[in-house]
Coordinates of C-alpha atoms and ligand atoms in Angstrom, one line a residue:
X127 CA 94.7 169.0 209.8
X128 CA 96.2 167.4 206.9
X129 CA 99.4 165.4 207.6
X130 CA 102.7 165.4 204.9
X131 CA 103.6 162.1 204.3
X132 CA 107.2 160.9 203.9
X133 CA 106.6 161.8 199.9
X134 CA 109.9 163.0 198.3
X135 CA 109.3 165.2 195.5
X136 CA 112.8 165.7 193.5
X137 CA 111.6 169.1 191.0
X138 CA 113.4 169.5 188.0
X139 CA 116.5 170.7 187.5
X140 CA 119.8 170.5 185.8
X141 CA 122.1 167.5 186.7
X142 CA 125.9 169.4 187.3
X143 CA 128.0 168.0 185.4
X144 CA 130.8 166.3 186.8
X145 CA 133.6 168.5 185.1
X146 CA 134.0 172.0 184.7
X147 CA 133.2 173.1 181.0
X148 CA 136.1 174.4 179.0
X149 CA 136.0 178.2 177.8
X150 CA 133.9 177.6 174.6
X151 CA 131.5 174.8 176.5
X152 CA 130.9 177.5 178.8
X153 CA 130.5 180.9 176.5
X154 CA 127.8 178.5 174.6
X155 CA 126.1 177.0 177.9
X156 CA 126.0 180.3 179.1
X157 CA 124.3 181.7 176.1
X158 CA 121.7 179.1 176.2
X159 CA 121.1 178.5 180.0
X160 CA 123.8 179.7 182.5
X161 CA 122.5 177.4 185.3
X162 CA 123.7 174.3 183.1
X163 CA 127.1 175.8 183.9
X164 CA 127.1 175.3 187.0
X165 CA 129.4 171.5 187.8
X166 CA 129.0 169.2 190.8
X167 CA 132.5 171.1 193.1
X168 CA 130.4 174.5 193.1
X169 CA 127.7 172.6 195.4
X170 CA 130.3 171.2 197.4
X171 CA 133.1 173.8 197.7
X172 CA 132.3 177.1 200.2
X173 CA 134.9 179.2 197.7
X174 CA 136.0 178.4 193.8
X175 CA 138.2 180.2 191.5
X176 CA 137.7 180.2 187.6
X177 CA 139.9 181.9 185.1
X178 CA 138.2 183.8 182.8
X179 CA 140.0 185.6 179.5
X180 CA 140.5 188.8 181.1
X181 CA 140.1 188.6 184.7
X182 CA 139.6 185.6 187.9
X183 CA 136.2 185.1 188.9
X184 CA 135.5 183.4 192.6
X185 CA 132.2 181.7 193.0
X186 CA 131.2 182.2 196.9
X187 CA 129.1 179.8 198.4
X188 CA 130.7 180.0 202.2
X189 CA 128.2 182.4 204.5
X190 CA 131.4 183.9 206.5
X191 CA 132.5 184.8 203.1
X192 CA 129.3 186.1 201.7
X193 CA 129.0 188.1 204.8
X194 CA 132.0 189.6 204.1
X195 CA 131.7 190.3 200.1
X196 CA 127.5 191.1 200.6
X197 CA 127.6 193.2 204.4
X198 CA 130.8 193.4 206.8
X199 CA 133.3 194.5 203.4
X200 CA 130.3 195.9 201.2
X201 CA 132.2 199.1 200.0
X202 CA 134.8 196.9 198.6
X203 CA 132.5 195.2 196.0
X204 CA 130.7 197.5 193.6
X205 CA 128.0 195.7 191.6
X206 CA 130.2 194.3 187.7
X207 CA 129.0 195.2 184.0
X208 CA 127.3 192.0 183.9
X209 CA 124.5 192.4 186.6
X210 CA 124.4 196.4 185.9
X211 CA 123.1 195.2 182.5
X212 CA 121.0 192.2 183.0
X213 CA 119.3 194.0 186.0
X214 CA 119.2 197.7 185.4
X215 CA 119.5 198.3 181.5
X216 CA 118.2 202.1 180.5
X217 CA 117.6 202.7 184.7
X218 CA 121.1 204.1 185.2
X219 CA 119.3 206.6 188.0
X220 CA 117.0 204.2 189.8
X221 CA 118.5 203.0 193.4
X222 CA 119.2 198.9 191.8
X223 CA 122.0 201.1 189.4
X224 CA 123.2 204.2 191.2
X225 CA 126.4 203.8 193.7
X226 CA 128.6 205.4 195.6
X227 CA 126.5 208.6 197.6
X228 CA 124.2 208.4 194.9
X229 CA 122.6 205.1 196.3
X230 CA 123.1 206.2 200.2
X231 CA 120.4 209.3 199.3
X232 CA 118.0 207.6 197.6
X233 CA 117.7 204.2 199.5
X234 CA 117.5 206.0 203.3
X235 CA 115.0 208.4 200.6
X236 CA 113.0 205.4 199.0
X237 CA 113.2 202.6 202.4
X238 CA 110.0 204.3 204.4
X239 CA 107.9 203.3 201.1
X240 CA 108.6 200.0 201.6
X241 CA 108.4 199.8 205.3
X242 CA 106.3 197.1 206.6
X243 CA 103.4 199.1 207.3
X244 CA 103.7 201.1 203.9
X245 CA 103.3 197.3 202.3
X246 CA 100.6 196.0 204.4
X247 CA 98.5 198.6 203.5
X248 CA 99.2 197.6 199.9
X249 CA 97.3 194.4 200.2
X250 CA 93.4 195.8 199.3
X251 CA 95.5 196.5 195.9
X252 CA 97.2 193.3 195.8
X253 CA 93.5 191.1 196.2
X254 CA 91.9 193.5 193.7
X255 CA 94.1 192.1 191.3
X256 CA 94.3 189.0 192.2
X257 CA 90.2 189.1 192.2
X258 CA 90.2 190.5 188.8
X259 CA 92.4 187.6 187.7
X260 CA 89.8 185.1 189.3
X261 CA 87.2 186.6 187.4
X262 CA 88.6 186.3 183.9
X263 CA 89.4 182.7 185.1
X264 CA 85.7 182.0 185.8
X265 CA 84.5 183.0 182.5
X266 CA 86.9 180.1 180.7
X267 CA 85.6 177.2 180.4
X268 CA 86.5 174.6 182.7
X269 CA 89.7 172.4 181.0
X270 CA 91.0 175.1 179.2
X271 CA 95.0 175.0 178.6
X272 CA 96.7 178.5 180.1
X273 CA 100.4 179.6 180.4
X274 CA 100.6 180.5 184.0
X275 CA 103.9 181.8 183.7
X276 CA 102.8 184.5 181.4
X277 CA 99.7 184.6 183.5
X278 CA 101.3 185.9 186.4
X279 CA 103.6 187.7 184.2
X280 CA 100.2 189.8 183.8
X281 CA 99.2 189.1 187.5
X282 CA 102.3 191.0 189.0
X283 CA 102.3 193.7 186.2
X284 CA 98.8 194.3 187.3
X285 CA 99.5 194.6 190.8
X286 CA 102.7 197.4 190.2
X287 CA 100.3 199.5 188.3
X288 CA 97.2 199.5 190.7
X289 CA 100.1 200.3 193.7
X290 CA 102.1 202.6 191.5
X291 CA 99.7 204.0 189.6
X292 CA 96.3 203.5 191.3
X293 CA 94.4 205.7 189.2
X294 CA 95.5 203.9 186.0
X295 CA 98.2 204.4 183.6
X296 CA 96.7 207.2 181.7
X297 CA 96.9 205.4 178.0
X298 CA 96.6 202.0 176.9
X299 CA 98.0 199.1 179.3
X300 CA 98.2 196.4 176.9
X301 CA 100.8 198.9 175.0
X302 CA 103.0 199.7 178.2
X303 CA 102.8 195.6 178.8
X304 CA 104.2 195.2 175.2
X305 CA 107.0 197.7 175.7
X306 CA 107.4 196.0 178.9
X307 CA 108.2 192.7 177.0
X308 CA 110.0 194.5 174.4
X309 CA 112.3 195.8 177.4
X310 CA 113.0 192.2 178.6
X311 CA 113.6 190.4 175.5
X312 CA 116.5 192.5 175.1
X313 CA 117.7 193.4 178.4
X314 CA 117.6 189.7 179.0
X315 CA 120.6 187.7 178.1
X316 CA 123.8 188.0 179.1
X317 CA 125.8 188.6 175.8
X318 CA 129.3 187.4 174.8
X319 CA 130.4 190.8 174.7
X320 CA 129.5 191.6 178.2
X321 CA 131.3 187.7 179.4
X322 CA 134.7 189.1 177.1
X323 CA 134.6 192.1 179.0
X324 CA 134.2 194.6 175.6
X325 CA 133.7 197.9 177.0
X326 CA 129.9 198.8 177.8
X327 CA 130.9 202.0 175.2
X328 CA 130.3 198.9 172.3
X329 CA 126.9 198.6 171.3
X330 CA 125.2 195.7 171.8
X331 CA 122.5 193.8 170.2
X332 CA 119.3 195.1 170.5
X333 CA 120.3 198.5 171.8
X334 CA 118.3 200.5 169.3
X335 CA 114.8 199.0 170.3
X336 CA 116.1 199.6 173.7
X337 CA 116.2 203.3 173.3
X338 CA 113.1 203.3 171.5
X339 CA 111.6 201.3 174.8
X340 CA 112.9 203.6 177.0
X341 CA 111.7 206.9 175.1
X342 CA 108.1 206.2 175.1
X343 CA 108.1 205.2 178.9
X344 CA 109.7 208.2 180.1
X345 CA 107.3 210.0 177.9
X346 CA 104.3 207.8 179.4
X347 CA 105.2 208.2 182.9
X348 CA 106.6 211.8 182.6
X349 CA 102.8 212.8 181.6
X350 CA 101.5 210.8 184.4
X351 CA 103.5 212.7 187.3
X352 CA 103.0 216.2 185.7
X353 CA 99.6 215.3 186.4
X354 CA 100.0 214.0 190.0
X355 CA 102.3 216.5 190.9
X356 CA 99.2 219.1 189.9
X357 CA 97.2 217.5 192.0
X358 CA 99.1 217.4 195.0
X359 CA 99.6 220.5 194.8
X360 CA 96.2 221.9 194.0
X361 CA 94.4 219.5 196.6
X362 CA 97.7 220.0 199.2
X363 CA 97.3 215.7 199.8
X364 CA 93.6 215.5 200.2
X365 CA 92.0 213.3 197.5
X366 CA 94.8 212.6 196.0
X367 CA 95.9 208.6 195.8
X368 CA 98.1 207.2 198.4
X369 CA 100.2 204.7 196.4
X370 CA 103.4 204.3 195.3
X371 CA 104.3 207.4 193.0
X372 CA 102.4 209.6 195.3
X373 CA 105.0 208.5 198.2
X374 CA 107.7 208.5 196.0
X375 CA 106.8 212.4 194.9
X376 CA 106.5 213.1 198.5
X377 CA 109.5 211.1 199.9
X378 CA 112.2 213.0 201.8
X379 CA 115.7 212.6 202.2
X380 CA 115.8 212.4 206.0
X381 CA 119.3 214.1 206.6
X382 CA 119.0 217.4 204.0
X383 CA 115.4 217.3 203.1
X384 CA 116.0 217.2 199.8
X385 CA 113.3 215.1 197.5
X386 CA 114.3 213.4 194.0
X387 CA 114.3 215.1 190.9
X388 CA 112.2 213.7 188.1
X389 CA 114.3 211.7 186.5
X390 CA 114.9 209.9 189.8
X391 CA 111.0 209.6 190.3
X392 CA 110.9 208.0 186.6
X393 CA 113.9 205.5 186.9
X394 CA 112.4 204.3 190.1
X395 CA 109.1 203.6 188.9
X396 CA 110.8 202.1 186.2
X397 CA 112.8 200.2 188.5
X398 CA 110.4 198.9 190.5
X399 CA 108.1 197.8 187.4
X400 CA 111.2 195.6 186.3
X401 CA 112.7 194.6 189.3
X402 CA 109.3 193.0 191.1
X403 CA 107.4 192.5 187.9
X404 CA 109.0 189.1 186.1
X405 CA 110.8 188.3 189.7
X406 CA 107.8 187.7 191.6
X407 CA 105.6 186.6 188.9
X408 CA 107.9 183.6 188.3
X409 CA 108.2 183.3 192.0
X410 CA 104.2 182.6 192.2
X411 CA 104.4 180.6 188.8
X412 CA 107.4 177.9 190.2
X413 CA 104.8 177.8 193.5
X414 CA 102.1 176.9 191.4
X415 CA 104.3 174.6 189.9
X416 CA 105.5 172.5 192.6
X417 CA 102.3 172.7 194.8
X418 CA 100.9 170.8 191.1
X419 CA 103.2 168.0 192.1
X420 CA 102.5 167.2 195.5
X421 CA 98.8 166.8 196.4
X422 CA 99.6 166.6 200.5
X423 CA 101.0 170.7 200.3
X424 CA 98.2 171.6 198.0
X425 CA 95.6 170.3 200.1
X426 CA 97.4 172.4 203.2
X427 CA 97.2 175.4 201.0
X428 CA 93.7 174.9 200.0
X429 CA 92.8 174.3 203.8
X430 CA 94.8 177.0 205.4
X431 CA 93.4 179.7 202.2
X432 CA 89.7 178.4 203.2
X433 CA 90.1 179.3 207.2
X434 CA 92.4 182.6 206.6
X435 CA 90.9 184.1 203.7
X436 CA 87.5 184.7 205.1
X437 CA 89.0 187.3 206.9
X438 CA 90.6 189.5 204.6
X439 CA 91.8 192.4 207.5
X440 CA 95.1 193.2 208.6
X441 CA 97.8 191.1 208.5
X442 CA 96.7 188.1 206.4
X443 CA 99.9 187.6 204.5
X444 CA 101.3 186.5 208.1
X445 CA 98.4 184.1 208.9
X446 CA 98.8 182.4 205.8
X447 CA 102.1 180.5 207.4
X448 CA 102.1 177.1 205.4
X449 CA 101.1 179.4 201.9
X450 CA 104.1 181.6 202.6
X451 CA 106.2 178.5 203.9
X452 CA 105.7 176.9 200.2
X453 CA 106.2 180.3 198.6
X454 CA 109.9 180.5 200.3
X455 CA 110.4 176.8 199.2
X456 CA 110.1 178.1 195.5
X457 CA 112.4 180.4 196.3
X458 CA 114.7 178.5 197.8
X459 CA 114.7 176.0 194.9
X460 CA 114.2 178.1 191.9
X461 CA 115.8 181.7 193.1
X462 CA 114.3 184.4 190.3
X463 CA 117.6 186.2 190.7
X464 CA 119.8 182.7 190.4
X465 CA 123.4 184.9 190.7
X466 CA 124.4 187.8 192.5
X467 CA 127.9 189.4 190.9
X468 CA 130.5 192.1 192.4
X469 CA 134.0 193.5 190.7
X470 CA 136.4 193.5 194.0
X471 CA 137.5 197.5 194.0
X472 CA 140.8 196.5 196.1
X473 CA 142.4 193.6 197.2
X474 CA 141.0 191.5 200.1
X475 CA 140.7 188.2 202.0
X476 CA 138.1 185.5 202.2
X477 CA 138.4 182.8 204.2
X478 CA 142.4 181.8 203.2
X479 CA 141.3 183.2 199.5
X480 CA 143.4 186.2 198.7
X481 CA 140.9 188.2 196.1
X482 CA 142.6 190.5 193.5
X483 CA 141.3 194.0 192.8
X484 CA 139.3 194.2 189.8
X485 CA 138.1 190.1 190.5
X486 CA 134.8 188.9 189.6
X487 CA 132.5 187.9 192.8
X488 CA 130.0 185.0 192.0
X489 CA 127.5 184.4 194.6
X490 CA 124.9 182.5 193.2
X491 CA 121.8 181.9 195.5
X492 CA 120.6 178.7 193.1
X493 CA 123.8 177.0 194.1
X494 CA 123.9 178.4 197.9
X495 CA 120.5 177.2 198.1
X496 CA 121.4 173.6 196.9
X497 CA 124.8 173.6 198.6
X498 CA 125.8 170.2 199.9
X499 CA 127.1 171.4 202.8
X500 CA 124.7 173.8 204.0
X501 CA 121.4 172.1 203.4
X502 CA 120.0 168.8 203.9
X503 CA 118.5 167.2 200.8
X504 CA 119.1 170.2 199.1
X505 CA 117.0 169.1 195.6
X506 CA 113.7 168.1 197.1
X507 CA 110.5 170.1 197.8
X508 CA 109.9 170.2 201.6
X509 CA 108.5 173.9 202.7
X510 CA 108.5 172.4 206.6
X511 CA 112.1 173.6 206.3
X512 CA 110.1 177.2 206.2
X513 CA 107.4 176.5 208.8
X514 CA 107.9 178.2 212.4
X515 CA 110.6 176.4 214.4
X516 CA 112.4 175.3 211.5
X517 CA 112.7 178.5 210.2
X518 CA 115.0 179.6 212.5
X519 CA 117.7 176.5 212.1
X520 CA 118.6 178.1 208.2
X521 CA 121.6 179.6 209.0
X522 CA 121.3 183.4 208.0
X523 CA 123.5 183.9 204.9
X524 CA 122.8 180.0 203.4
X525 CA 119.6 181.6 201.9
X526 CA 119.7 184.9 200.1
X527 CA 116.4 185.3 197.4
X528 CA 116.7 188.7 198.5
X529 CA 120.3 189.0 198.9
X530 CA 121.2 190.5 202.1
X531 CA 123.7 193.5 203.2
X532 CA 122.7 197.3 202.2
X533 CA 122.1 196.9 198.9
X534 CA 119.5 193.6 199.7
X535 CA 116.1 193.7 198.1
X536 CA 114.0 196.9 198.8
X537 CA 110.9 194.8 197.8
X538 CA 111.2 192.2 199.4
X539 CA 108.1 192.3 201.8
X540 CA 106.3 193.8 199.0
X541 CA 106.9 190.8 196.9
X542 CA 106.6 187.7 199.7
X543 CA 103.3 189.5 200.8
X544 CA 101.8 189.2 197.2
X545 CA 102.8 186.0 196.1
X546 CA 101.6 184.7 199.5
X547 CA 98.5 186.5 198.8
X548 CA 98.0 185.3 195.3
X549 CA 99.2 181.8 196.1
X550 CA 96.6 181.3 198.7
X551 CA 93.6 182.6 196.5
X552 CA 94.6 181.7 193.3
X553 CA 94.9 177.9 195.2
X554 CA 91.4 178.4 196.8
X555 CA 89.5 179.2 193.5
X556 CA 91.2 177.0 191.1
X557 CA 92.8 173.5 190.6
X558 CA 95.7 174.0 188.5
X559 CA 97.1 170.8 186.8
X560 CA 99.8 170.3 184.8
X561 CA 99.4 169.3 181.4
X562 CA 100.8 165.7 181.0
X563 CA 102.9 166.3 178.2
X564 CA 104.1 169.7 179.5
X565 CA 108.0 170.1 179.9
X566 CA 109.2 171.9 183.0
X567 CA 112.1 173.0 183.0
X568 CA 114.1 176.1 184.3
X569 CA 116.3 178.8 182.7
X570 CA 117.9 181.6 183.3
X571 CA 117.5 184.8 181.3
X572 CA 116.8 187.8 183.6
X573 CA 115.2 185.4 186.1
X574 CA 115.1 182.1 186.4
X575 CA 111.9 181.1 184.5
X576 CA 109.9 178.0 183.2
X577 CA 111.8 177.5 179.9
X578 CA 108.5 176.3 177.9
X579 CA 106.3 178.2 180.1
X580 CA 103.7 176.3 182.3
X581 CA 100.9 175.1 180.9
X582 CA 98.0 173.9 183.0
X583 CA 94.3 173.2 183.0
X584 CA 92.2 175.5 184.9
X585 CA 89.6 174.4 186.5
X586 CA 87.0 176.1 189.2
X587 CA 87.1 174.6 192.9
X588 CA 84.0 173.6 194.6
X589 CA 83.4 175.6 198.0
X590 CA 83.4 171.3 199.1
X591 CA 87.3 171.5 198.5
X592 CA 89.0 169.0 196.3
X593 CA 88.2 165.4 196.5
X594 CA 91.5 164.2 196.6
X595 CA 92.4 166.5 199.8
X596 CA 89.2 164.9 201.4
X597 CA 91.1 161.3 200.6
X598 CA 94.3 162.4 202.0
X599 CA 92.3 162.9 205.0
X600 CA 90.7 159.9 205.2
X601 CA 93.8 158.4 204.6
X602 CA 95.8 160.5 207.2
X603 CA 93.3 159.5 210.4
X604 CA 93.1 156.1 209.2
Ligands
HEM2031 C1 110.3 187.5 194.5 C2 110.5 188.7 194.0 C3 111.9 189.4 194.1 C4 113.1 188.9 194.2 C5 113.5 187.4 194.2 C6 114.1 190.0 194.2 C7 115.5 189.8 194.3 C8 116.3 190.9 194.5 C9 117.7 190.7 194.7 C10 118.5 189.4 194.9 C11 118.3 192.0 194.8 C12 119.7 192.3 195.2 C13 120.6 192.4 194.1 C14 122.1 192.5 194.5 O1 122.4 192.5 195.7 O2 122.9 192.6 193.6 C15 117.2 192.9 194.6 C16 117.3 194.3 194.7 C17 116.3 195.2 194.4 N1 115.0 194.9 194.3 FE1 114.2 193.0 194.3 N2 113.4 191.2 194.2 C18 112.0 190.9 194.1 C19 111.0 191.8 194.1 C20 111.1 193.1 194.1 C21 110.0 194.1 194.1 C22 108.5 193.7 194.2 C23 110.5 195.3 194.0 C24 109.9 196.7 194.0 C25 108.6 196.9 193.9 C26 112.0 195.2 194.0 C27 112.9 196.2 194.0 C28 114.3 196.1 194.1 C29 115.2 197.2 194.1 C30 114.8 198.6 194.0 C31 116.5 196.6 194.4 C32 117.8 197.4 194.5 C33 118.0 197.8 195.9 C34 119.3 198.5 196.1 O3 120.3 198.3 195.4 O4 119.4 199.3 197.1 N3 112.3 193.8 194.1 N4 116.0 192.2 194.4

């Protein structure tokens, strides 16, 4: 058993400035990286108010208060025009846009699929794909320079179409990818007519392509569930695939009965290609990342991968404890979803702060998750904060990579169960270095992503481990 030394690794990461931007320092810092924004009093105070041209935002970073906005006052705060776009562009019927009743139907519809069980039974999927990423790996010569960001981009796509679509896409993947990327670039920023508040009936930017996008995947996965929905109903279940769109064709609304219509099967699938796709892939990239920067965690990894991964069977996402202790680290430090945002529907209290309807709710889980009051050296890598037994001491609404309340991650297991998964194998096959040159550094567009990418040299492991690992050791029980 390796031991962490007292090694304080410090990833990077803005510095807040010291002041608050005025309004055109902040329109153009928002434009080119919204987490620059954020100044040294939103780490320190729980609740902060900021006028804005047309309405009063308040940036919540006090867990009674996010309780209140996020679970105990929920109906009160619908999700703003902001996230709606950044998150949900084109997927106005999936369950991340709908509200209201609309939302109540299809989450108690949609939650069974991604019950516990549902996703562990997803993992044979998850290691085909990570296996099929190991070989490709193997065949490049040893030194070569890849992106892993755009590597797991691929990764995590991979893995929503084997458990969506296990029987294949039906046409070309590389052209659904590219429409995939075509979606994001656009989708992706949060414009100034969005931050001025021009009505969403303006068209913005980009909006064209967008509808373009959007046609040929409905038409892509319309032809795909004609052709499922044939087969379940020619072979009544038997031979037909158990994944993703076969539960969602057959999920039930518990209380009527009533299953989804088609277009709320396609803006799901949709949904869940865009909400777990770049999220978790930059969630396994920033793990990558940090684990390349402190040899004592990697060396855990490796060891822990070795022993658990030889037995591939039930339930090895939970074995791997110190791989999914790093992977909440990453989280923790570099949230893919950096902000959360509500519009207050009527007026309300939090804390002493009286909230106006039609306010702007900020709750952003990179600055929760680096407040000064809530955390102790907040900035530096430590995943023991994660391990059993410390786990338990982070108070429940100081970390929210998930968010939390009704409307909190439907995915979530999905996604800490494959980037556990992938970490840990990914880890065991391959050293992944950094290239010395290479500048890390995060932004936020949709998610919060390596700005340059992250390139590293690959480089196969020996069965023997890695021989720095075996002088760690040596060092560790001298
Ligand atoms: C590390 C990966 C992921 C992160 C960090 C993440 C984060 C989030 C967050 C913060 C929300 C809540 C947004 C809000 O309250 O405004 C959310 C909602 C959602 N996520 Fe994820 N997500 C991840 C992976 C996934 C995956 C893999 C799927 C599906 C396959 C998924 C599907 C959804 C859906 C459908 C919602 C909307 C739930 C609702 O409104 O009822 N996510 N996600």
């Amino acid at each position: 058993m390796l031991h962490c030394h007292e090694m304080e690794f410090l990833p990077p990461a803005p510095d807040p400035p010291l002041s608050r931007p005025g309004l055109i320092k902040l329109l153009i810092t928002l434009k080119r990286n919204p987490l620059e924004c954020w100044s040294a009093d939103f780490f320190e105070e729980p609740i902060a108010r900021v006028r804005l041209p047309f309405t009063e935002a308040f940036l919540v970073h006090d867990p009674g208060a996010i309780r209140r906005v996020l679970m105990d006052n929920s109906r009160n705060y619908r999700k703003d025009p902001i996230q709606r776009r950044v998150l949900s562009s084109g997927l106005s019927d999936g369950l991340l846009s709908v509200e209201g009743e609309r939302w109540e139907i299809q989450r108690r519809t949609i939650a069974p699929i991604f019950a516990y069980r549902t996703v562990a039974s997803f993992a044979p999927a998850m290691l085909k794909a990570a296996n099929e990423l190991v070989t490709k790996w193997k065949r490049i010569a040893p030194d070569t320079t890849v992106d892993i960001a755009a590597e797991m981009a691929l990764l995590t796509l991979n893995v929503l179409a084997l458990t969506i679509f296990s029987d294949g896409i039906g046409g070309d993947l590389d052209d659904f990818r590219s429409a995939m990327n075509a979606y994001f670039s656009v989708v992706g920023r949060i414009g100034m007519l969005d931050l001025l508040g021009v009505p969403q009936s303006v068209p913005r930017p980009g909006y064209r392509r967008l509808r373009r996008t959007m046609a040929y995947f409905e038409q892509v996965i319309d032809t795909i569930v004609d052709t499922r929905r044939e087969r379940l109903a020619r072979h009544a279940g038997d031979n037909v695939p158990n994944d993703l769109l076969t539960l969602l064709l057959q999920s039930m609304d518990p209380s009527t009965g009533r299953r989804l219509g088609l277009r709320e099967v396609r803006s799901n699938i949709l949904t869940f290609l865009s909400a777990g796709h770049e999220t978790t892939a930059n969630a396994l990239a920033w793990s990558i990342f940090l684990l390349s920067q402190v040899p004592e965690w990697r060396c855990r990894v490796e060891e822990e991968a070795a022993r658990e991964l030889a037995d591939a069977s039930d339930g090895l996402a939970d074995r791997l404890v110190v791989t999914k202790a790093v992977v909440e680290e990453a989280l923790r430090l570099y949230p893919p979803i950096a902000a959360l945002s509500r519009a207050a529907i009527g007026a309300d209290i939090l804390g002493d702060t009286m909230i106006s309807p039609r306010s702007l709710i900020v709750i952003a889980p990179y600055v929760l998750h680096r407040h000064r009051r809530l955390w102790s050296n907040p900035d530096a890598f430590d995943p023991a904060r994660f391990l059993p037994g410390a786990r338990s001491e982070i108070p429940r609404f100081a970390y929210l990579p998930f968010g939390i309340g009704p409307r909190t991650c439907i995915g979530a297991s999905f996604a800490l169960q494959e980037a556990t998964i992938m970490l840990a194998l990914l880890t065991h096959n391959f050293e992944m270095r950094l290239l010395p040159d290479a500048k890390v550094w995060p932004m936020q567009r949709v998610t919060l992503r390596p700005a340059n990418g992250l390139p590293m040299l690959l480089r196969q492991r020996t069965a023997h481990g890695t021989e720095d690992c075996d002088e760690l050791r040596l060092n560790a029980t001298s």
